Structure formats: C-alpha cells, structure tokens
PDB file of C-alpha atoms in Angstrom:
ATOM      1  CA  MET T   1      98.541  91.811 107.407  1.00 97.00           C
ATOM      2  CA  ILE T   2      95.018  92.993 107.002  1.00 98.00           C
ATOM      3  CA  ARG T   3      92.055  91.806 109.162  1.00 98.00           C
ATOM      4  CA  ARG T   4      88.837  92.629 107.522  1.00 98.00           C
ATOM      5  CA  LYS T   5      85.861  94.119 109.346  1.00 98.00           C
ATOM      6  CA  ASP T   6      83.894  90.733 109.002  1.00 98.00           C
ATOM      7  CA  GLU T   7      87.006  88.691 110.186  1.00 98.00           C
ATOM      8  CA  CYS T   8      87.067  90.521 113.576  1.00 98.00           C
ATOM      9  CA  ARG T   9      85.865  88.538 116.428  1.00 98.00           C
ATOM     10  CA  ILE T  10      82.754  89.789 118.089  1.00 98.00           C
ATOM     11  CA  GLU T  11      81.925  89.045 121.655  1.00 98.00           C
ATOM     12  CA  TYR T  12      78.615  89.760 123.508  1.00 98.00           C
ATOM     13  CA  ARG T  13      78.989  90.312 127.223  1.00 98.00           C
ATOM     14  CA  GLU T  14      75.911  90.552 129.597  1.00 98.00           C
ATOM     15  CA  LYS T  15      76.271  92.677 132.827  1.00 98.00           C
ATOM     16  CA  MET T  16      79.808  93.419 131.932  1.00 98.00           C
ATOM     17  CA  ARG T  17      81.834  94.196 135.292  1.00 98.00           C
ATOM     18  CA  ASP T  18      78.299  94.176 136.838  1.00 98.00           C
ATOM     19  CA  GLY T  19      76.927  96.707 134.512  1.00 98.00           C
ATOM     20  CA  ASN T  20      73.598  96.806 132.685  1.00 98.00           C
ATOM     21  CA  GLY T  21      72.641  95.232 129.462  1.00 98.00           C
ATOM     22  CA  THR T  22      74.770  93.595 126.892  1.00 98.00           C
ATOM     23  CA  VAL T  23      77.949  94.996 125.547  1.00 98.00           C
ATOM     24  CA  ARG T  24      79.424  94.156 122.133  1.00 98.00           C
ATOM     25  CA  LEU T  25      83.238  93.804 121.934  1.00 98.00           C
ATOM     26  CA  THR T  26      84.680  93.745 118.430  1.00 98.00           C
ATOM     27  CA  SER T  27      88.365  92.602 118.801  1.00 98.00           C
ATOM     28  CA  LEU T  28      90.630  94.238 116.278  1.00 98.00           C
ATOM     29  CA  ILE T  29      93.539  91.982 117.288  1.00 98.00           C
ATOM     30  CA  ALA T  30      93.788  88.139 117.490  1.00 98.00           C
ATOM     31  CA  GLY T  31      95.709  88.397 120.753  1.00 98.00           C
ATOM     32  CA  PRO T  32      98.410  90.225 122.726  1.00 98.00           C
ATOM     33  CA  GLU T  33     101.097  89.151 120.270  1.00 98.00           C
ATOM     34  CA  GLU T  34      99.636  91.545 117.648  1.00 98.00           C
ATOM     35  CA  LEU T  35     100.376  94.385 120.263  1.00 98.00           C
ATOM     36  CA  ASN T  36     103.945  92.929 120.677  1.00 98.00           C
ATOM     37  CA  ASN T  37     102.830  91.741 124.031  1.00 98.00           C
ATOM     38  CA  LYS T  38     102.832  95.181 125.139  1.00 98.00           C
ATOM     39  CA  GLY T  39      98.995  95.156 125.725  1.00 98.00           C
ATOM     40  CA  ARG T  40      96.049  92.800 125.490  1.00 98.00           C
ATOM     41  CA  LEU T  41      93.103  94.599 123.998  1.00 98.00           C
ATOM     42  CA  PHE T  42      92.636  96.803 120.987  1.00 98.00           C
ATOM     43  CA  SER T  43      88.689  96.720 120.365  1.00 98.00           C
ATOM     44  CA  ARG T  44      85.721  98.696 119.347  1.00 98.00           C
ATOM     45  CA  ILE T  45      83.223  98.541 122.074  1.00 98.00           C
ATOM     46  CA  THR T  46      79.372  99.192 121.462  1.00 98.00           C
ATOM     47  CA  LEU T  47      76.817 100.018 124.215  1.00 98.00           C
ATOM     48  CA  ASN T  48      73.132 100.447 123.353  1.00 98.00           C
ATOM     49  CA  PRO T  49      71.259 103.117 125.214  1.00 98.00           C
ATOM     50  CA  GLY T  50      71.189 102.418 129.015  1.00 98.00           C
ATOM     51  CA  CYS T  51      73.870  99.881 128.748  1.00 98.00           C
ATOM     52  CA  SER T  52      76.990 100.145 130.894  1.00 98.00           C
ATOM     53  CA  ILE T  53      80.431  98.679 131.748  1.00 98.00           C
ATOM     54  CA  GLY T  54      80.369  98.667 135.658  1.00 98.00           C
ATOM     55  CA  TYR T  55      83.119 100.099 137.739  1.00 98.00           C
ATOM     56  CA  HIS T  56      86.326  98.122 137.962  1.00 98.00           C
ATOM     57  CA  VAL T  57      90.114  98.916 138.952  1.00 98.00           C
ATOM     58  CA  HIS T  58      92.972  98.232 136.445  1.00 98.00           C
ATOM     59  CA  GLU T  59      95.500  96.769 138.790  1.00 98.00           C
ATOM     60  CA  THR T  60      98.026  95.422 136.188  1.00 97.00           C
ATOM     61  CA  ASP T  61      97.386  97.395 133.227  1.00 98.00           C
ATOM     62  CA  ALA T  62      95.915 100.853 131.962  1.00 98.00           C
ATOM     63  CA  GLU T  63      92.952 101.425 129.601  1.00 98.00           C
ATOM     64  CA  LEU T  64      92.319 104.151 127.220  1.00 98.00           C
ATOM     65  CA  PHE T  65      88.980 104.875 125.414  1.00 98.00           C
ATOM     66  CA  TYR T  66      88.548 107.076 122.462  1.00 98.00           C
ATOM     67  CA  ILE T  67      84.812 108.058 122.016  1.00 98.00           C
ATOM     68  CA  LEU T  68      83.617 107.648 118.499  1.00 98.00           C
ATOM     69  CA  THR T  69      79.891 108.257 118.748  1.00 98.00           C
ATOM     70  CA  GLY T  70      76.968 108.815 121.244  1.00 98.00           C
ATOM     71  CA  THR T  71      77.142 110.314 124.784  1.00 98.00           C
ATOM     72  CA  GLY T  72      78.158 108.741 128.094  1.00 98.00           C
ATOM     73  CA  ALA T  73      78.681 109.126 131.674  1.00 98.00           C
ATOM     74  CA  TYR T  74      82.196 108.006 132.679  1.00 98.00           C
ATOM     75  CA  SER T  75      83.501 107.387 136.108  1.00 98.00           C
ATOM     76  CA  ASP T  76      87.087 108.684 136.220  1.00 98.00           C
ATOM     77  CA  ASN T  77      88.330 106.805 139.352  1.00 98.00           C
ATOM     78  CA  GLY T  78      85.013 107.757 141.009  1.00 97.00           C
ATOM     79  CA  THR T  79      84.293 111.082 139.570  1.00 98.00           C
ATOM     80  CA  VAL T  80      81.616 111.099 137.059  1.00 98.00           C
ATOM     81  CA  VAL T  81      81.820 113.226 133.953  1.00 98.00           C
ATOM     82  CA  ASN T  82      80.144 113.410 130.766  1.00 98.00           C
ATOM     83  CA  VAL T  83      81.840 112.108 127.566  1.00 98.00           C
ATOM     84  CA  GLN T  84      81.246 112.898 123.925  1.00 98.00           C
ATOM     85  CA  PRO T  85      82.740 111.985 120.524  1.00 98.00           C
ATOM     86  CA  GLY T  86      86.420 113.020 120.226  1.00 98.00           C
ATOM     87  CA  ASP T  87      87.015 112.857 124.111  1.00 98.00           C
ATOM     88  CA  VAL T  88      89.660 110.532 125.406  1.00 98.00           C
ATOM     89  CA  THR T  89      89.591 108.834 128.860  1.00 98.00           C
ATOM     90  CA  ILE T  90      92.771 107.336 130.376  1.00 98.00           C
ATOM     91  CA  CYS T  91      92.477 104.918 133.354  1.00 98.00           C
ATOM     92  CA  GLU T  92      95.917 104.671 134.743  1.00 98.00           C
ATOM     93  CA  THR T  93      97.180 101.522 136.337  1.00 98.00           C
ATOM     94  CA  GLY T  94      95.788 101.317 139.888  1.00 98.00           C
ATOM     95  CA  HIS T  95      92.752 103.591 138.981  1.00 98.00           C
ATOM     96  CA  GLY T  96      89.259 102.564 138.375  1.00 98.00           C
ATOM     97  CA  HIS T  97      86.557 103.433 135.702  1.00 98.00           C
ATOM     98  CA  SER T  98      83.124 102.743 134.367  1.00 98.00           C
ATOM     99  CA  ILE T  99      81.133 103.948 131.532  1.00 98.00           C
ATOM    100  CA  THR T 100      77.277 104.140 130.840  1.00 98.00           C
ATOM    101  CA  ASN T 101      75.447 105.080 127.596  1.00 98.00           C
ATOM    102  CA  THR T 102      73.327 107.979 128.776  1.00 98.00           C
ATOM    103  CA  GLY T 103      72.046 109.018 125.375  1.00 98.00           C
ATOM    104  CA  GLU T 104      69.327 107.802 122.852  1.00 98.00           C
ATOM    105  CA  ASP T 105      71.827 106.649 120.261  1.00 98.00           C
ATOM    106  CA  VAL T 106      74.485 103.968 120.398  1.00 98.00           C
ATOM    107  CA  LEU T 107      77.656 104.746 122.340  1.00 98.00           C
ATOM    108  CA  GLU T 108      80.856 103.491 120.559  1.00 98.00           C
ATOM    109  CA  LEU T 109      84.408 103.750 121.465  1.00 98.00           C
ATOM    110  CA  VAL T 110      87.980 102.401 120.654  1.00 98.00           C
ATOM    111  CA  ALA T 111      89.663 100.801 123.547  1.00 98.00           C
ATOM    112  CA  VAL T 112      93.358 100.069 124.136  1.00 98.00           C
ATOM    113  CA  ILE T 113      94.807  98.271 127.089  1.00 98.00           C
ATOM    114  CA  VAL T 114      98.548  98.304 127.713  1.00 98.00           C
ATOM    115  CA  TYR T 115     100.308  96.486 130.562  1.00 98.00           C
ATOM    116  CA  ALA T 116     101.740  98.147 133.600  1.00 97.00           C
TER     117      ALA T 116
ATOM    118  CA  MET R   1      91.804 111.570 133.455  1.00 97.00           C
ATOM    119  CA  ILE R   2      89.891 112.960 130.536  1.00 98.00           C
ATOM    120  CA  ARG R   3      91.340 114.735 127.547  1.00 98.00           C
ATOM    121  CA  ARG R   4      88.554 116.687 125.838  1.00 98.00           C
ATOM    122  CA  LYS R   5      88.343 116.640 121.880  1.00 98.00           C
ATOM    123  CA  ASP R   6      89.469 120.245 121.820  1.00 98.00           C
ATOM    124  CA  GLU R   7      92.475 119.569 124.149  1.00 98.00           C
ATOM    125  CA  CYS R   8      93.970 117.076 121.820  1.00 98.00           C
ATOM    126  CA  ARG R   9      97.156 118.249 120.004  1.00 98.00           C
ATOM    127  CA  ILE R  10      96.730 118.557 116.405  1.00 98.00           C
ATOM    128  CA  GLU R  11      99.714 118.481 114.113  1.00 98.00           C
ATOM    129  CA  TYR R  12      99.786 118.887 110.217  1.00 98.00           C
ATOM    130  CA  ARG R  13     102.539 117.148 108.328  1.00 98.00           C
ATOM    131  CA  GLU R  14     103.298 117.925 104.686  1.00 98.00           C
ATOM    132  CA  LYS R  15     104.634 115.129 102.475  1.00 98.00           C
ATOM    133  CA  MET R  16     104.643 112.582 105.367  1.00 98.00           C
ATOM    134  CA  ARG R  17     107.145 109.847 104.792  1.00 98.00           C
ATOM    135  CA  ASP R  18     107.573 111.269 101.328  1.00 98.00           C
ATOM    136  CA  GLY R  19     103.793 110.983 100.682  1.00 98.00           C
ATOM    137  CA  ASN R  20     101.379 113.413  98.963  1.00 98.00           C
ATOM    138  CA  GLY R  21      99.553 116.369 100.489  1.00 98.00           C
ATOM    139  CA  THR R  22      99.128 117.190 104.053  1.00 98.00           C
ATOM    140  CA  VAL R  23      98.168 114.723 106.726  1.00 98.00           C
ATOM    141  CA  ARG R  24      96.404 115.777 110.064  1.00 98.00           C
ATOM    142  CA  LEU R  25      97.377 113.761 113.173  1.00 98.00           C
ATOM    143  CA  THR R  26      95.258 114.348 116.349  1.00 98.00           C
ATOM    144  CA  SER R  27      97.231 112.908 119.215  1.00 98.00           C
ATOM    145  CA  LEU R  28      94.918 111.202 121.789  1.00 98.00           C
ATOM    146  CA  ILE R  29      97.766 110.987 124.313  1.00 98.00           C
ATOM    147  CA  ALA R  30     100.212 113.539 125.787  1.00 98.00           C
ATOM    148  CA  GLY R  31     103.106 111.227 125.367  1.00 98.00           C
ATOM    149  CA  PRO R  32     104.339 107.579 125.666  1.00 98.00           C
ATOM    150  CA  GLU R  33     103.946 107.705 129.459  1.00 98.00           C
ATOM    151  CA  GLU R  34     100.216 107.596 128.865  1.00 98.00           C
ATOM    152  CA  LEU R  35     100.597 104.201 127.274  1.00 98.00           C
ATOM    153  CA  ASN R  36     102.731 102.990 130.159  1.00 98.00           C
ATOM    154  CA  ASN R  37     105.822 103.478 127.950  1.00 98.00           C
ATOM    155  CA  LYS R  38     104.670 100.367 125.927  1.00 98.00           C
ATOM    156  CA  GLY R  39     104.243 102.337 122.890  1.00 98.00           C
ATOM    157  CA  ARG R  40     104.556 105.904 121.528  1.00 98.00           C
ATOM    158  CA  LEU R  41     101.381 106.775 119.522  1.00 98.00           C
ATOM    159  CA  PHE R  42      97.700 106.631 119.821  1.00 98.00           C
ATOM    160  CA  SER R  43      96.212 109.145 117.210  1.00 98.00           C
ATOM    161  CA  ARG R  44      93.431 109.876 114.934  1.00 98.00           C
ATOM    162  CA  ILE R  45      94.820 110.356 111.399  1.00 98.00           C
ATOM    163  CA  THR R  46      93.013 112.254 108.667  1.00 98.00           C
ATOM    164  CA  LEU R  47      93.956 112.166 104.855  1.00 98.00           C
ATOM    165  CA  ASN R  48      92.122 114.195 102.312  1.00 98.00           C
ATOM    166  CA  PRO R  49      91.457 112.684  99.019  1.00 98.00           C
ATOM    167  CA  GLY R  50      94.620 112.006  97.227  1.00 98.00           C
ATOM    168  CA  CYS R  51      96.740 112.401 100.187  1.00 98.00           C
ATOM    169  CA  SER R  52      99.128 109.696 101.417  1.00 98.00           C
ATOM    170  CA  ILE R  53     101.670 108.613 104.024  1.00 98.00           C
ATOM    171  CA  GLY R  54     104.573 107.229 102.192  1.00 98.00           C
ATOM    172  CA  TYR R  55     106.067 103.882 102.527  1.00 98.00           C
ATOM    173  CA  HIS R  56     108.319 103.366 105.519  1.00 98.00           C
ATOM    174  CA  VAL R  57     109.560 100.323 107.512  1.00 98.00           C
ATOM    175  CA  HIS R  58     108.836  99.949 111.228  1.00 98.00           C
ATOM    176  CA  GLU R  59     112.235  98.863 112.604  1.00 98.00           C
ATOM    177  CA  THR R  60     111.622  99.263 116.415  1.00 97.00           C
ATOM    178  CA  ASP R  61     107.984  99.129 116.792  1.00 98.00           C
ATOM    179  CA  ALA R  62     104.613  97.962 115.151  1.00 98.00           C
ATOM    180  CA  GLU R  63     101.835 100.037 113.986  1.00 98.00           C
ATOM    181  CA  LEU R  64      98.049  99.171 113.722  1.00 98.00           C
ATOM    182  CA  PHE R  65      95.455 101.190 111.829  1.00 98.00           C
ATOM    183  CA  TYR R  66      91.717 100.891 112.354  1.00 98.00           C
ATOM    184  CA  ILE R  67      89.892 102.488 109.421  1.00 98.00           C
ATOM    185  CA  LEU R  68      86.920 104.723 110.418  1.00 98.00           C
ATOM    186  CA  THR R  69      85.797 106.410 107.330  1.00 98.00           C
ATOM    187  CA  GLY R  70      86.672 106.550 103.667  1.00 98.00           C
ATOM    188  CA  THR R  71      88.608 104.146 101.346  1.00 98.00           C
ATOM    189  CA  GLY R  72      92.286 103.718 100.851  1.00 98.00           C
ATOM    190  CA  ALA R  73      94.998 101.730  99.140  1.00 98.00           C
ATOM    191  CA  TYR R  74      97.251 100.140 101.844  1.00 98.00           C
ATOM    192  CA  SER R  75     100.797  98.634 101.129  1.00 98.00           C
ATOM    193  CA  ASP R  76     100.998  95.678 103.447  1.00 98.00           C
ATOM    194  CA  ASN R  77     104.809  95.233 103.269  1.00 98.00           C
ATOM    195  CA  GLY R  78     104.726  95.811  99.581  1.00 97.00           C
ATOM    196  CA  THR R  79     101.463  94.278  98.569  1.00 98.00           C
ATOM    197  CA  VAL R  80      98.757  96.819  97.958  1.00 98.00           C
ATOM    198  CA  VAL R  81      95.153  96.173  98.987  1.00 98.00           C
ATOM    199  CA  ASN R  82      92.165  98.308  99.381  1.00 98.00           C
ATOM    200  CA  VAL R  83      90.845  99.110 102.732  1.00 98.00           C
ATOM    201  CA  GLN R  84      87.480 100.319 104.060  1.00 98.00           C
ATOM    202  CA  PRO R  85      85.960 101.156 107.284  1.00 98.00           C
ATOM    203  CA  GLY R  86      86.006  98.515 109.858  1.00 98.00           C
ATOM    204  CA  ASP R  87      89.289  96.964 108.459  1.00 98.00           C
ATOM    205  CA  VAL R  88      92.394  96.595 110.658  1.00 98.00           C
ATOM    206  CA  THR R  89      95.906  96.801 109.368  1.00 98.00           C
ATOM    207  CA  ILE R  90      98.927  95.569 111.287  1.00 98.00           C
ATOM    208  CA  CYS R  91     102.527  96.492 110.318  1.00 98.00           C
ATOM    209  CA  GLU R  92     104.612  94.174 112.374  1.00 98.00           C
ATOM    210  CA  THR R  93     108.194  95.120 113.550  1.00 98.00           C
ATOM    211  CA  GLY R  94     110.462  94.873 110.620  1.00 98.00           C
ATOM    212  CA  HIS R  95     107.804  95.336 108.015  1.00 98.00           C
ATOM    213  CA  GLY R  96     106.860  98.354 106.056  1.00 98.00           C
ATOM    214  CA  HIS R  97     103.494 100.085 104.953  1.00 98.00           C
ATOM    215  CA  SER R  98     101.879 103.042 103.264  1.00 98.00           C
ATOM    216  CA  ILE R  99      98.497 104.358 102.924  1.00 98.00           C
ATOM    217  CA  THR R 100      96.773 106.521 100.201  1.00 98.00           C
ATOM    218  CA  ASN R 101      93.245 107.938 100.225  1.00 98.00           C
ATOM    219  CA  THR R 102      91.906 106.689  96.955  1.00 98.00           C
ATOM    220  CA  GLY R 103      88.383 107.950  97.466  1.00 98.00           C
ATOM    221  CA  GLU R 104      86.328 111.077  97.065  1.00 98.00           C
ATOM    222  CA  ASP R 105      85.793 111.461 100.800  1.00 98.00           C
ATOM    223  CA  VAL R 106      88.146 112.020 103.799  1.00 98.00           C
ATOM    224  CA  LEU R 107      89.886 108.876 104.898  1.00 98.00           C
ATOM    225  CA  GLU R 108      90.149 108.654 108.802  1.00 98.00           C
ATOM    226  CA  LEU R 109      91.824 105.922 110.949  1.00 98.00           C
ATOM    227  CA  VAL R 110      92.941 105.367 114.407  1.00 98.00           C
ATOM    228  CA  ALA R 111      96.426 104.402 114.823  1.00 98.00           C
ATOM    229  CA  VAL R 112      98.464 102.771 117.643  1.00 98.00           C
ATOM    230  CA  ILE R 113     102.188 102.092 117.787  1.00 98.00           C
ATOM    231  CA  VAL R 114     103.643  99.596 120.310  1.00 98.00           C
ATOM    232  CA  TYR R 115     107.411  99.121 120.806  1.00 98.00           C
ATOM    233  CA  ALA R 116     109.131  95.962 119.783  1.00 97.00           C
TER     234      ALA R 116
END
C-alpha cells in the first residue's frame, strides 16, 4: 500500500518529555500493525531551532534516530554529543536519550521504535 | 550509542533482485540486534536515474520505504504507481514490490524491514 505525504498524520507536541518548544511528529504508519507489531513508531520528527525532546528512558522498547537535516545535541544515556545529517543514534532498551536543536536551521530526523 | 555517517557500512549491489544498474545501500545498523531482533534492515537506499530494485515477494517479513528525494515508479504488489518525497510504501508480508528511479535526479529512501 501507499500512504501519500499529505495522508500522513501530523501531531504537534508541546514540551515533549519536558523539553522546549513544539515538536512536529509526522507518523509514517497508521499503527503498530504496519510494523507487524514489532514496533510502535516510524515517524519523521521536526524540531525548530531551540526545540528539544527532553530526556527519557526507554524501558520497554528501543529507539533509533537517523538525522536528515540540521544539527543537534544528543544525550546518549547521559553523555551529550553533537549530531549531524547522516548520523544514527540508538537508544537501547533500558537506556535514555534526549535531543535538542542547537543550530539555526530546522532539525529533522527519521525515528523508529522497536519493542524489547 | 552513536554511529557516525562515515561509520555506516556501504554496499553496492548490481542488478539487485534482477533490477537495473547498481544500487547503493547504506546500513544504519550493524545488525538485527540493534532492532532488538524485531527486524533485519534499517538503511538508506540510493538509486541513480534508471536504476531499479526488481520485483520480489516478502515471504517472511515486511518492508517499508520512506521516500526522501527524487521520483520513482513503485510496484505495489503488481500495481505500479508514481512515488515522490514524503510518500510511504508498505510491502506487507506475503506481498511483493519493486522500485525504479524514473526521474533525472537521484532517488533516495529510508527502508525498514520487520519480521513477520
């Protein structure tokens, strides 16, 4: 099946995980069943300059980010590193992460969450 | 953990699935364990103009494409449709698909494979 760009569900979340600003989440799937119930998220995430997703721990799943555009500061289970387009971040089950747009342009990434 | 862009494994496959030309696959994961063994692929796939991945059936898993750049012709289990940036394709388990770069620019997408 095909889901056209304008058919993808867009959600705006303020202070996501106690972060700053408003984060846009474009869901590329209708629900976990489109991932064969092996995960629950396949999304494009957009953060304007200064916006962030606050630090949180993935207790029952793991989340991967693939950076598309922009620059950010990523907390990798407490260690903050800079990330750029092409970089991949992996938050294993039981670990935590956060991400902040530290640049002047929009920070965009593809995120995938798979269950533990 | 972080995997930097230049640390991602790149593979070139000629006539992939009996398609045309050479396809570049940039693996964003080291292996299925980074998807908690819920899937086996999270990659950026690049097709030059005229290149294709031939038609094949996903018997034991499902594959999703998220189109980043370019334009293509996608066979959705036998029905060919045009795809553009932002579109999502879902090849369910037991279904088949193919993709051809029909444009003048590079066609790039993010692919995810989850097990059945």
